[in-house]
mmCIF file of C-alpha atoms in Angstrom:
data_model
loop_
_atom_site.group_PDB
_atom_site.id
_atom_site.type_symbol
_atom_site.label_atom_id
_atom_site.label_comp_id
_atom_site.label_asym_id
_atom_site.label_seq_id
_atom_site.Cartn_x
_atom_site.Cartn_y
_atom_site.Cartn_z
ATOM 1 C CA MET A 20 -12.073 -62.896 -0.658
ATOM 2 C CA MET A 21 -12.396 -59.020 -3.136
ATOM 3 C CA LYS A 22 -9.772 -57.491 -0.956
ATOM 4 C CA LEU A 23 -7.103 -60.736 -0.893
ATOM 5 C CA LEU A 24 -7.561 -61.163 -4.912
ATOM 6 C CA LYS A 25 -7.257 -57.185 -5.529
ATOM 7 C CA ILE A 26 -3.920 -56.915 -3.339
ATOM 8 C CA SER A 27 -2.796 -59.868 -5.270
ATOM 9 C CA THR A 28 -3.557 -57.875 -8.574
ATOM 10 C CA THR A 29 -2.323 -54.594 -7.545
ATOM 11 C CA ILE A 30 1.328 -56.774 -6.782
ATOM 12 C CA PHE A 31 1.473 -58.925 -9.613
ATOM 13 C CA VAL A 32 0.950 -55.229 -11.062
ATOM 14 C CA ALA A 33 3.367 -53.069 -9.276
ATOM 15 C CA THR A 34 5.438 -56.203 -10.049
ATOM 16 C CA LEU A 35 5.478 -56.584 -13.478
ATOM 17 C CA SER A 36 5.942 -53.128 -13.860
ATOM 18 C CA MET A 37 9.308 -53.553 -11.636
ATOM 19 C CA HIS A 38 10.003 -55.532 -14.616
ATOM 20 C CA THR A 39 9.146 -53.813 -17.099
ATOM 21 C CA PHE A 40 11.313 -50.387 -16.329
ATOM 22 C CA ALA A 41 14.060 -52.574 -14.966
ATOM 23 C CA ASP A 42 17.714 -51.775 -16.366
ATOM 24 C CA PRO A 43 19.301 -54.235 -16.676
ATOM 25 C CA VAL A 44 22.545 -52.038 -17.082
ATOM 26 C CA GLU A 45 21.970 -50.129 -13.985
ATOM 27 C CA ASP A 46 21.537 -53.806 -12.674
ATOM 28 C CA GLN A 47 24.328 -56.167 -13.186
ATOM 29 C CA PHE A 48 26.194 -53.665 -11.190
ATOM 30 C CA LYS A 49 24.042 -53.437 -7.753
ATOM 31 C CA ASP A 50 25.468 -55.667 -4.881
ATOM 32 C CA LEU A 51 29.201 -54.573 -7.132
ATOM 33 C CA ILE A 52 28.819 -51.534 -5.313
ATOM 34 C CA ALA A 53 27.109 -52.879 -1.844
ATOM 35 C CA PRO A 54 28.894 -52.450 1.132
ATOM 36 C CA GLN A 55 31.559 -54.878 1.482
ATOM 37 C CA SER A 56 32.192 -57.278 4.431
ATOM 38 C CA THR A 57 35.495 -57.577 3.236
ATOM 39 C CA TYR A 58 38.382 -56.521 1.973
ATOM 40 C CA ALA A 59 38.663 -60.117 -0.286
ATOM 41 C CA LYS A 60 35.177 -58.789 -1.975
ATOM 42 C CA PHE A 61 34.744 -55.133 -2.388
ATOM 43 C CA GLN A 62 38.852 -56.176 -4.536
ATOM 44 C CA LYS A 63 36.816 -58.835 -6.650
ATOM 45 C CA ASN A 64 33.962 -56.749 -7.090
ATOM 46 C CA PHE A 65 35.986 -53.905 -7.871
ATOM 47 C CA ASP A 66 38.067 -55.403 -9.871
ATOM 48 C CA THR A 67 34.682 -57.057 -11.572
ATOM 49 C CA ILE A 68 33.790 -53.534 -12.513
ATOM 50 C CA LEU A 69 37.421 -52.003 -13.866
ATOM 51 C CA GLY A 70 37.606 -55.470 -15.942
ATOM 52 C CA GLU A 71 34.043 -54.323 -17.264
ATOM 53 C CA ILE A 72 34.787 -50.765 -17.628
ATOM 54 C CA GLU A 73 38.030 -51.915 -19.741
ATOM 55 C CA THR A 74 35.672 -54.965 -21.900
ATOM 56 C CA ILE A 75 33.056 -51.672 -22.561
ATOM 57 C CA ALA A 76 36.001 -49.405 -23.491
ATOM 58 C CA GLU A 77 37.836 -51.537 -25.593
ATOM 59 C CA ARG A 78 33.998 -52.629 -27.994
ATOM 60 C CA GLY A 79 33.150 -49.811 -28.274
ATOM 61 C CA ASN A 80 36.010 -48.364 -29.496
ATOM 62 C CA ARG A 81 35.779 -51.884 -31.646
ATOM 63 C CA THR A 82 32.255 -51.292 -32.776
ATOM 64 C CA GLN A 83 32.068 -47.152 -32.780
ATOM 65 C CA ASP A 84 28.602 -47.984 -31.320
ATOM 66 C CA LYS A 85 26.891 -44.774 -29.351
ATOM 67 C CA ALA A 86 24.934 -47.722 -27.527
ATOM 68 C CA GLU A 87 28.266 -48.000 -25.328
ATOM 69 C CA LEU A 88 28.237 -44.338 -23.960
ATOM 70 C CA TYR A 89 25.334 -45.920 -20.842
ATOM 71 C CA PRO A 90 27.028 -48.803 -20.396
ATOM 72 C CA MET A 91 30.586 -47.087 -19.524
ATOM 73 C CA CYS A 92 28.646 -43.893 -17.677
ATOM 74 C CA VAL A 93 27.158 -46.688 -15.292
ATOM 75 C CA ALA A 94 30.118 -48.475 -14.808
ATOM 76 C CA MET A 95 31.932 -46.126 -14.259
ATOM 77 C CA GLN A 96 29.151 -44.430 -11.809
ATOM 78 C CA SER A 97 29.542 -47.720 -9.788
ATOM 79 C CA ALA A 98 33.180 -47.756 -10.037
ATOM 80 C CA ILE A 99 33.166 -44.369 -8.216
ATOM 81 C CA THR A 100 29.725 -46.132 -6.080
ATOM 82 C CA ALA A 101 32.208 -48.934 -4.523
ATOM 83 C CA LEU A 102 34.763 -46.972 -3.895
ATOM 84 C CA LYS A 103 32.559 -44.418 -1.648
ATOM 85 C CA ASN A 104 30.888 -47.222 -0.443
ATOM 86 C CA ASN A 105 34.157 -48.692 0.924
ATOM 87 C CA LYS A 106 35.649 -46.329 2.520
ATOM 88 C CA LYS A 107 36.425 -48.791 5.376
ATOM 89 C CA PHE A 108 39.457 -50.595 3.298
ATOM 90 C CA LYS A 109 40.509 -47.655 2.174
ATOM 91 C CA THR A 110 44.431 -48.643 3.725
ATOM 92 C CA ASP A 111 44.364 -52.706 2.388
ATOM 93 C CA TYR A 112 43.579 -51.238 -1.323
ATOM 94 C CA ASP A 113 46.668 -48.176 -1.106
ATOM 95 C CA LYS A 114 48.453 -51.611 0.011
ATOM 96 C CA ASP A 115 47.312 -53.399 -3.076
ATOM 97 C CA TYR A 116 47.379 -51.072 -5.785
ATOM 98 C CA LYS A 117 50.135 -49.832 -4.780
ATOM 99 C CA GLN A 118 51.892 -51.919 -7.378
ATOM 100 C CA PHE A 119 49.384 -49.502 -10.569
ATOM 101 C CA ASN A 120 50.739 -46.430 -8.560
ATOM 102 C CA THR A 121 47.847 -44.549 -7.467
ATOM 103 C CA THR A 122 45.447 -44.914 -4.058
ATOM 104 C CA TYR A 123 42.179 -44.800 -2.947
ATOM 105 C CA ASN A 124 41.876 -41.454 -3.080
ATOM 106 C CA GLU A 125 44.028 -40.574 -6.284
ATOM 107 C CA THR A 126 41.486 -43.643 -7.977
ATOM 108 C CA LEU A 127 38.215 -41.592 -6.978
ATOM 109 C CA ALA A 128 39.194 -38.052 -8.039
ATOM 110 C CA ASN A 129 39.970 -40.105 -11.369
ATOM 111 C CA ALA A 130 37.746 -41.108 -12.061
ATOM 112 C CA THR A 131 35.157 -38.916 -10.306
ATOM 113 C CA HIS A 132 36.967 -35.908 -12.588
ATOM 114 C CA GLY A 133 36.594 -38.308 -15.928
ATOM 115 C CA LEU A 134 32.922 -38.696 -14.866
ATOM 116 C CA SER A 135 31.743 -34.836 -14.614
ATOM 117 C CA GLY A 136 30.929 -33.166 -17.253
ATOM 118 C CA LYS A 137 29.616 -35.603 -18.735
ATOM 119 C CA LYS A 138 26.471 -36.088 -17.584
ATOM 120 C CA GLU A 139 24.862 -34.501 -21.411
ATOM 121 C CA ILE A 140 26.761 -37.614 -23.079
ATOM 122 C CA CYS A 141 25.403 -40.422 -20.784
ATOM 123 C CA GLU A 142 21.263 -39.186 -20.832
ATOM 124 C CA GLU A 143 22.229 -38.953 -24.404
ATOM 125 C CA GLY A 144 23.997 -42.266 -24.769
ATOM 126 C CA LYS A 145 20.885 -44.216 -22.047
ATOM 127 C CA GLN A 146 18.291 -42.663 -24.144
ATOM 128 C CA TYR A 147 19.949 -44.435 -27.374
ATOM 129 C CA TYR A 148 20.597 -47.593 -25.166
ATOM 130 C CA PHE A 149 16.312 -47.649 -24.041
ATOM 131 C CA GLU A 150 15.519 -46.587 -28.401
ATOM 132 C CA HIS A 151 17.923 -48.629 -29.871
ATOM 133 C CA VAL A 152 19.490 -51.430 -27.032
ATOM 134 C CA LEU A 153 16.719 -52.898 -25.954
ATOM 135 C CA VAL A 154 13.256 -52.583 -28.496
ATOM 136 C CA SER A 155 15.090 -55.048 -30.771
#
């Protein structure tokens, strides 16, 4: 009985700790970046990420709020991860996004290039986000 109580308490504390350290910005993209079973699911998720990037950019430009740096970095990294996790849809992507004059490889390269060298800015944005946004 005592052992069961100790295990239950440990699980409860661990679960509570996980929620304390949860990152709502990263969490919103978890399912979107996973390998998908169909191209339609990948495309829907990828378009959702692109829409979120656009929303964050518009909001950031409008408000000039430093708190938007972190969500933008996470969204950009999520787009990169979604592409990398779904390479099997490269041919479908190239056909679908041809209208935008881009290919899978170009999109991945541009996103990766756009985020490279921004580690310091992203870390600063994350720190600001956690200190000013999550505490309020």
